[in-house]
Short mmCIF file of C-alpha atoms and ligand atoms in Angstrom, two decimals:
data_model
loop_
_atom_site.label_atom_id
_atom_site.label_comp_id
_atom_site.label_asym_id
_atom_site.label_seq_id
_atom_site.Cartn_x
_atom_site.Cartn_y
_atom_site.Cartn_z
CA UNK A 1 -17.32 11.37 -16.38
CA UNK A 2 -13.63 10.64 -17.17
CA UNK A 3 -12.07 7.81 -14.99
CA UNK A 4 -8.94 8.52 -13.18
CA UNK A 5 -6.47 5.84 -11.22
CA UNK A 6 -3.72 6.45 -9.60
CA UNK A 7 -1.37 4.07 -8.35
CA UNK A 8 1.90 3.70 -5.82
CA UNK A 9 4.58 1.77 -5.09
CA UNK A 10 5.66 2.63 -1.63
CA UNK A 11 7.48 5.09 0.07
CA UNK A 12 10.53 4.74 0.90
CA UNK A 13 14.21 4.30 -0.79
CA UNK A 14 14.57 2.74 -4.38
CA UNK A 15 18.17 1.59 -5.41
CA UNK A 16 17.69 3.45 -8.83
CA UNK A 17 18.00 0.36 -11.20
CA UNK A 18 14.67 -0.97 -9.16
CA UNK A 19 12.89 2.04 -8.90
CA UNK A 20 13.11 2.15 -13.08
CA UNK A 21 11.48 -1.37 -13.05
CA UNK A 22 9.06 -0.63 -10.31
CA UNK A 23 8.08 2.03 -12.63
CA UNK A 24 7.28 -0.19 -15.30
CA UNK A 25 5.26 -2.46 -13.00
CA UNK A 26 3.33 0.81 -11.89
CA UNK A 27 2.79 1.93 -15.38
CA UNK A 28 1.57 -1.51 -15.95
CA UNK A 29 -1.03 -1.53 -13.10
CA UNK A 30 -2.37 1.67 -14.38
CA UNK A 31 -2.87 0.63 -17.80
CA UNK A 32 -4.57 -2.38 -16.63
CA UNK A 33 -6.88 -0.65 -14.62
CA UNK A 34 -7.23 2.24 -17.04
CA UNK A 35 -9.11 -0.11 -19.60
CA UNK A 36 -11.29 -1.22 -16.70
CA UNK A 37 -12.43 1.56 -16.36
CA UNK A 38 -12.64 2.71 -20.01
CA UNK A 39 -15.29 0.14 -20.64
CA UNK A 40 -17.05 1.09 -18.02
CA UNK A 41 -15.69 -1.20 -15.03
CA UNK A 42 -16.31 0.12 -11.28
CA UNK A 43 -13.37 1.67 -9.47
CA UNK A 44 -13.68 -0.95 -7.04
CA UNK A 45 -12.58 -3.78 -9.55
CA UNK A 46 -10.14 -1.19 -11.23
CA UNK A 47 -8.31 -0.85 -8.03
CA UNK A 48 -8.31 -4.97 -7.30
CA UNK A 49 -6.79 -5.34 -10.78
CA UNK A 50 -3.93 -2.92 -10.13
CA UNK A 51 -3.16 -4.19 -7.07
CA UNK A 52 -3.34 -7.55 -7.79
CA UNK A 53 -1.20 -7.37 -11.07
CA UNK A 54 1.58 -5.34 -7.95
CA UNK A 55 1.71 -8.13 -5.64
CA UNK A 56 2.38 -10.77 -8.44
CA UNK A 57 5.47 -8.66 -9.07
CA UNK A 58 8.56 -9.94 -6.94
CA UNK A 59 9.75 -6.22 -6.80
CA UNK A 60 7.30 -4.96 -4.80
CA UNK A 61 6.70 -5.46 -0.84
CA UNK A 62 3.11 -7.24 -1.07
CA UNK A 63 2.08 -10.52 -1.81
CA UNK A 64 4.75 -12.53 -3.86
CA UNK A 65 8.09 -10.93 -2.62
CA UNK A 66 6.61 -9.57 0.63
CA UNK A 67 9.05 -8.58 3.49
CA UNK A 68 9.46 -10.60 6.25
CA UNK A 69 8.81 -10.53 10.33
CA UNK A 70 11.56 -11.04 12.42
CA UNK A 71 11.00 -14.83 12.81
CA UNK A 72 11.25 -14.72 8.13
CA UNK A 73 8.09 -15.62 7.67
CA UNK A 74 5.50 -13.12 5.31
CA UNK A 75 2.87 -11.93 7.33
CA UNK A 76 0.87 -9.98 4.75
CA UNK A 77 -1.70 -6.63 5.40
CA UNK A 78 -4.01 -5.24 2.96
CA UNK A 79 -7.94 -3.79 2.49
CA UNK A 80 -10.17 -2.15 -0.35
CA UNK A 81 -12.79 0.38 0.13
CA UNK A 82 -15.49 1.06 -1.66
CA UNK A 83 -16.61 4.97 -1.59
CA UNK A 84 -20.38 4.57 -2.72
CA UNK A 85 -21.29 2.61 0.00
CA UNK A 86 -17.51 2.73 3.06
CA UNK A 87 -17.82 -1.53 2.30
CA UNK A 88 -14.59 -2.20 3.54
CA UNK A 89 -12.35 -5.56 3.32
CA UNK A 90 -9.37 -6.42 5.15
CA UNK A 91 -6.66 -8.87 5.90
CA UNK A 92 -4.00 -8.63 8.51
CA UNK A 93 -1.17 -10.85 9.30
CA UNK A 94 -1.98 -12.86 6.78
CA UNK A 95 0.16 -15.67 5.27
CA UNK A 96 0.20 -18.34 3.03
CA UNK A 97 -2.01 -16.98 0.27
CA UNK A 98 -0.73 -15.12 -3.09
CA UNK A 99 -3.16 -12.29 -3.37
CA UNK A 100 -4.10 -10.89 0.40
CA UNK A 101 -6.60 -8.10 -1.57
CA UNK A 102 -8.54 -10.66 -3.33
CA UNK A 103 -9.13 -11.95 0.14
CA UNK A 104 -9.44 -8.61 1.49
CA UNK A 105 -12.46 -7.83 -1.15
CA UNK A 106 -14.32 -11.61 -0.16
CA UNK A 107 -14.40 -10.48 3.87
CA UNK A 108 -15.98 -7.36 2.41
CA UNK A 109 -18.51 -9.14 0.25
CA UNK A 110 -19.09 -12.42 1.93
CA UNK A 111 -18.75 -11.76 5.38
CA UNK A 112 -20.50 -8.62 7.62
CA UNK A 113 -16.98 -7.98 9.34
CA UNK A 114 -14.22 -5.25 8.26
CA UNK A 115 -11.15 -7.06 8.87
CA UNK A 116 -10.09 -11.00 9.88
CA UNK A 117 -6.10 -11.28 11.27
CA UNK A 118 -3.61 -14.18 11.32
CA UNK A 119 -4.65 -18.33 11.59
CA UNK A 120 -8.80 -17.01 10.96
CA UNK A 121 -7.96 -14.69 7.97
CA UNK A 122 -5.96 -17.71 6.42
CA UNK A 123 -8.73 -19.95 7.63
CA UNK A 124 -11.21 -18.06 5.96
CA UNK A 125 -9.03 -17.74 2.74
CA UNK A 126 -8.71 -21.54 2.53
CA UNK A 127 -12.80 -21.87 3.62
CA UNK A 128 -13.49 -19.58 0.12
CA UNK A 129 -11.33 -21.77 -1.89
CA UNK A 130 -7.85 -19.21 -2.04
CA UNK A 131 -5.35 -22.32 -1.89
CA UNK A 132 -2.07 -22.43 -0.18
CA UNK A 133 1.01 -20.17 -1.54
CA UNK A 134 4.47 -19.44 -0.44
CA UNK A 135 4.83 -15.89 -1.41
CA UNK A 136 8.00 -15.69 0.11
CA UNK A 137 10.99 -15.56 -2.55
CA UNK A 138 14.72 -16.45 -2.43
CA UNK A 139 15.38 -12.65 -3.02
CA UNK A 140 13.33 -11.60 0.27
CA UNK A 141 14.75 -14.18 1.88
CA UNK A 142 18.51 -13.25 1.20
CA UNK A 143 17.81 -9.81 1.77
CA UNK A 144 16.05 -10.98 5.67
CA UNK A 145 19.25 -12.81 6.59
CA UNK A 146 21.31 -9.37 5.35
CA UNK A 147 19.61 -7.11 7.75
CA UNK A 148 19.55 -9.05 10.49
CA UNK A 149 23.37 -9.42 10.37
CA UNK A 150 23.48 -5.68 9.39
CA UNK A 151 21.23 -5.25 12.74
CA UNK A 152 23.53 -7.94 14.82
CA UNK A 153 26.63 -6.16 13.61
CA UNK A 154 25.84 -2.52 13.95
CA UNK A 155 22.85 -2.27 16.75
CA UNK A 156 19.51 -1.29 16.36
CA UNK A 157 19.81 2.55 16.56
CA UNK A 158 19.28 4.82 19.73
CA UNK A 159 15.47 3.91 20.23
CA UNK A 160 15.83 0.15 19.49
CA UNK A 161 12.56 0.44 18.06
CA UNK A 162 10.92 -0.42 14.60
CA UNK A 163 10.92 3.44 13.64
CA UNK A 164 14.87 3.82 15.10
CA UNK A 165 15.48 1.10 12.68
CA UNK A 166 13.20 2.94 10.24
CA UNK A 167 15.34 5.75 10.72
CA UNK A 168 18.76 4.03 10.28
CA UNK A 169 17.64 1.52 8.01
CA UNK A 170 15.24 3.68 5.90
CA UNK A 171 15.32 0.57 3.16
CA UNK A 172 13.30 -1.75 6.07
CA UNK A 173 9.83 0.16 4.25
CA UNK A 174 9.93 0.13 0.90
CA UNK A 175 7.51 -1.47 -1.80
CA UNK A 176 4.12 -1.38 -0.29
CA UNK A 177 1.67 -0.73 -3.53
CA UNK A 178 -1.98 0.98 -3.15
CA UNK A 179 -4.74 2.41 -5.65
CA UNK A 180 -7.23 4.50 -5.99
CA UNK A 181 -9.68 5.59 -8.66
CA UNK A 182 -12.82 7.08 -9.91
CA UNK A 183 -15.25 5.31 -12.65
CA UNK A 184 -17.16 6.69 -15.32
CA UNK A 185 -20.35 6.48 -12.97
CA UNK A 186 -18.81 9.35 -9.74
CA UNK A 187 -17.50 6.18 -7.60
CA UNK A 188 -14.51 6.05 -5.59
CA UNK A 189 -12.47 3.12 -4.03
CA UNK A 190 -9.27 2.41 -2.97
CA UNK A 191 -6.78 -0.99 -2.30
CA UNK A 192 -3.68 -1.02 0.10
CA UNK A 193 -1.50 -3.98 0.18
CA UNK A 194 2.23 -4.89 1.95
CA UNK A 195 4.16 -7.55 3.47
CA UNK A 196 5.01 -4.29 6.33
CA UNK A 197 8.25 -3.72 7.86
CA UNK A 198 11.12 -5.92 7.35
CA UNK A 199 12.19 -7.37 10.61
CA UNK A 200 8.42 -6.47 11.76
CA UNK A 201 7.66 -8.40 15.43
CA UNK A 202 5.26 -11.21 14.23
CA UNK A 203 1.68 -10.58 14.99
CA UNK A 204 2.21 -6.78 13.63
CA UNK A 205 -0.36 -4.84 12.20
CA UNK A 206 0.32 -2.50 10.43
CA UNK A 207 -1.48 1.02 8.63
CA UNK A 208 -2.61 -1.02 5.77
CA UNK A 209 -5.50 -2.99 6.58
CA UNK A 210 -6.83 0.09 8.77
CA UNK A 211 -9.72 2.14 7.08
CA UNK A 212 -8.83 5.50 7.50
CA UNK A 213 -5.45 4.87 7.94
CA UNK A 214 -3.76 3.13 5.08
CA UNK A 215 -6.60 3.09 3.00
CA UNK A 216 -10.41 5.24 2.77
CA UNK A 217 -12.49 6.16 0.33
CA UNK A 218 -15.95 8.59 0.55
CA UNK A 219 -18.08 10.00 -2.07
CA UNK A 220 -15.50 12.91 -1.83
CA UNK A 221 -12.19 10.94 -2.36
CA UNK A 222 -10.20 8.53 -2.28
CA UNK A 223 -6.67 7.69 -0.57
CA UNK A 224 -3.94 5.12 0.10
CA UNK A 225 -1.05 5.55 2.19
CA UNK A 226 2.19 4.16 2.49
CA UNK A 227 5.26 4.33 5.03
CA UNK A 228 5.85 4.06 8.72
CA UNK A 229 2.44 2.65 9.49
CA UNK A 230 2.35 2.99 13.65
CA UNK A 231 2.84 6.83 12.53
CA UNK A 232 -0.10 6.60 9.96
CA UNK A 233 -2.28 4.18 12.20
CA UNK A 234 -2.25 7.00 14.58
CA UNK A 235 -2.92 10.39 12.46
CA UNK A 236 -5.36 8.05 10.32
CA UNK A 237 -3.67 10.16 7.28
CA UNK A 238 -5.65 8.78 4.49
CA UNK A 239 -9.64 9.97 6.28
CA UNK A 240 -7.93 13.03 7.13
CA UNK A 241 -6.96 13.45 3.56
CA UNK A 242 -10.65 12.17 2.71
CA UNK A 243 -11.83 14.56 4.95
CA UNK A 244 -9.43 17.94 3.87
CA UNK A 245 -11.50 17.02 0.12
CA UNK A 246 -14.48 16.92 1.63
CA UNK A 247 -13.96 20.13 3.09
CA UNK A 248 -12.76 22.06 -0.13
CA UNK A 249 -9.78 21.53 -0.51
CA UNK A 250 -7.88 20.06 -3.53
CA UNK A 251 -6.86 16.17 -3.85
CA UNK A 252 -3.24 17.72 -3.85
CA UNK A 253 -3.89 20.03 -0.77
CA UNK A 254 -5.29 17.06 0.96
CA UNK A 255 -2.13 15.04 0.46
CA UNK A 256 0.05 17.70 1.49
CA UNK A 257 -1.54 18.21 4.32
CA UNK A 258 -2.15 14.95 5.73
CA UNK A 259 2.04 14.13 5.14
CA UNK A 260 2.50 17.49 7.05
CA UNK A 261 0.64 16.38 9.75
CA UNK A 262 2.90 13.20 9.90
CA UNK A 263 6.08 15.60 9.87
CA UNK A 264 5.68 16.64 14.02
CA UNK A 265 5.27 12.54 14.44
CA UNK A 266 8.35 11.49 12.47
CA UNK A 267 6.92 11.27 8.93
CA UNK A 268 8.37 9.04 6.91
CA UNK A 269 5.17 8.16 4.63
CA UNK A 270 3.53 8.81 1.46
CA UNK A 271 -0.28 9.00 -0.07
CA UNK A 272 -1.85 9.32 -3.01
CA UNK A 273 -5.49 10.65 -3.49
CA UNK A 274 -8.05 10.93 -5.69
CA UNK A 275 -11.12 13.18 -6.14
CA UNK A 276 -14.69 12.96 -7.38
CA UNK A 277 -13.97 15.30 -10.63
CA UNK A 278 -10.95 12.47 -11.17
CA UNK A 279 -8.26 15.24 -9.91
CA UNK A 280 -5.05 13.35 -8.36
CA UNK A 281 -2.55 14.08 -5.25
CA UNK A 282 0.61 13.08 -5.00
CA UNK A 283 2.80 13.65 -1.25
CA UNK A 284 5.38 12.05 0.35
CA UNK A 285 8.36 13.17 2.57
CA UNK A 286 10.35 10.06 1.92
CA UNK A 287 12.98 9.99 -0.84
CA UNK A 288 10.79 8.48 -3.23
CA UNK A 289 7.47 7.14 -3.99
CA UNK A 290 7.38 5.40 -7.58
CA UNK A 291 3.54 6.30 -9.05
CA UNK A 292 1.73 6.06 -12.06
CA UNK A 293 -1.21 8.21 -12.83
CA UNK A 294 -3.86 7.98 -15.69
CA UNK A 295 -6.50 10.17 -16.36
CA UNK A 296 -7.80 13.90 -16.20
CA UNK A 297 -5.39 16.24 -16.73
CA UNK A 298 -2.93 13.54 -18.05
CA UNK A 299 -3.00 11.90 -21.51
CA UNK A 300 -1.80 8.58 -20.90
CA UNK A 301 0.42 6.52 -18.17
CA UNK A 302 2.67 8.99 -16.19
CA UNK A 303 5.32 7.03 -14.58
CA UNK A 304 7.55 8.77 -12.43
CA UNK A 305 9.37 9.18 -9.28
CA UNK A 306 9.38 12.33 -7.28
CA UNK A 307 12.07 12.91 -4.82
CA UNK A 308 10.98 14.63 -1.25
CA UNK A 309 10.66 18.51 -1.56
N1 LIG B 1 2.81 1.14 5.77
C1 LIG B 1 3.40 -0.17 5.71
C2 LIG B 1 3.44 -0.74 7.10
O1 LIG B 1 3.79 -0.03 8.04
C3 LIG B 1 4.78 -0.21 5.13
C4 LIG B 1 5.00 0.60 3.88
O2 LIG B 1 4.11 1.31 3.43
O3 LIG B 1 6.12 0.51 3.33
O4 LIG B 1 3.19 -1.90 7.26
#
């Protein structure tokens, strides 16, 4: 079977001189997980690798360079899931450690919980060995004190909420980074990992963490969202994508129609999928969301950015 991985990073808005770097990242992640899987790696470590190799990258929003809360501290979300067997890992409101998946993956395989949040996920990260990091940089932080003077200045929007600011400051989301893939043996699994919404309320969980909503994967498929996460969390848009595959329809008919059913909600996300035959979708109603795709039906890395349709 020929292996397939795509990967994202984020929906949201790009200034365009980042989004061509973010595109290298992406097309980096893809090759690295690409030659997992060419020797005949699982999907499961394929996605880790990608994801990993994202949050080291200060571009991205996840891990080093995560956005922060409202008090500037990085409070970081993320999961895996494995399709063979729906093992899932996750972290949520984590800080102080560099790569949140790697210690999403240990609560999957050395604990018999989903999902540890805050001081216990960080307490458990230390307990396996994961030692302290600040993944917060001097970039992150700059960019923190601009939108909260941009938000003192000009007001938080109509709905003084986190999707009015969404909605006036579409750049607040931006950067997450996910994967998914299929191995040379038929298995599935996908990663999810962000530092959430800039000027998040601490405590805030977002879609990531949340199998079936930021992250799922089934014998069938294979999916990892990004965007406004309450809106994900409560459409659970990557199982229903899962679940449009299992059903029939295509990975790219399964995307589509999991952002559509966003749209009545206020949108704003994006998800990538993948099937068991290694077929891809790509959706998002967001300006852009930077992705990299290797496998059938492509010859190589793709690395592009579509804008919203
Ligand atoms: N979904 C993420 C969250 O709400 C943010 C993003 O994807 O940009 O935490």
């Amino acid at each position: 079977m020929e292996p397939s991985i795509i990967v994202h990073g984020g929906a949201g808005r790009w200034d365009p001189e980042e989004a061509e770097s973010a595109l290298e990242g992406l097309g980096a992640a893809a090759e690295t997980a690409r030659a997992i899987l060419s020797r005949g790696g699982s999907a499961l470590d394929a996605v880790v690798a990608a994801v990993v190799l994202l949050e080291d990258d200060v571009l991205f929003n996840a891990g080093t360079g995560s956005a922060l809360n409202l008090a500037g501290e990085a409070e970081m979300d993320a999961s895996v899931m494995d399709g063979r067997t729906l093992a899932a890992g996750a972290v949520g409101a984590i800080k102080g450690v560099r790569n949140p998946v790697l210690v999403a993956r240990r609560v999957m395989e050395s604990t018999d919980h989903v999902m540890l949040a805050g001081e216990g996920a960080g307490r458990f990260a230390r307990a396996m060995g994961f030692p302290p990091y600040d993944p917060v940089t001097p970039r992150r932080r700059v960019d923190h004190l601009e939108k909260l003077e941009a938000l003192a200045r000009e007001g938080p929007g109509e709905q003084g909420t986190l999707r009015g600011l969404l909605e006036k400051y579409p750049g607040l989301a931006c950067g997450t980074v996910g994967a998914v893939a299929l191995d040379q043996h038929g298995a599935l699994a996908a990663a999810t990992s962000t530092g959430g919404i800039t000027l998040k309320l601490p405590g805030r969980v977002g879609d990531t963490p949340i199998p079936g909503a930021g992250t799922y994967a089934t014998s069938a498929a294979a999916a990892s969202a990004t965007g406004h996460g309450e809106t994900i969390l409560r459409l659970l848009a990557s199982r229903h994508a899962c679940d449009r595959v299992a059903g029939g329809a295509t990975a790219q008919q399964a995307s589509d129609e999991a952002i559509a059913a966003l749209a009545p909600h206020g949108g704003h996300a994006g998800i990538i999928v993948v099937d068991a035959a290694g077929r891809i979708g790509v959706a998002h109603d967001t300006d852009f969301m930077p992705h990299a795709h290797c496998g059938v039906g492509g010859a190589g890395i793709t690395a592009r950015t579509r804008t919203a349709r």
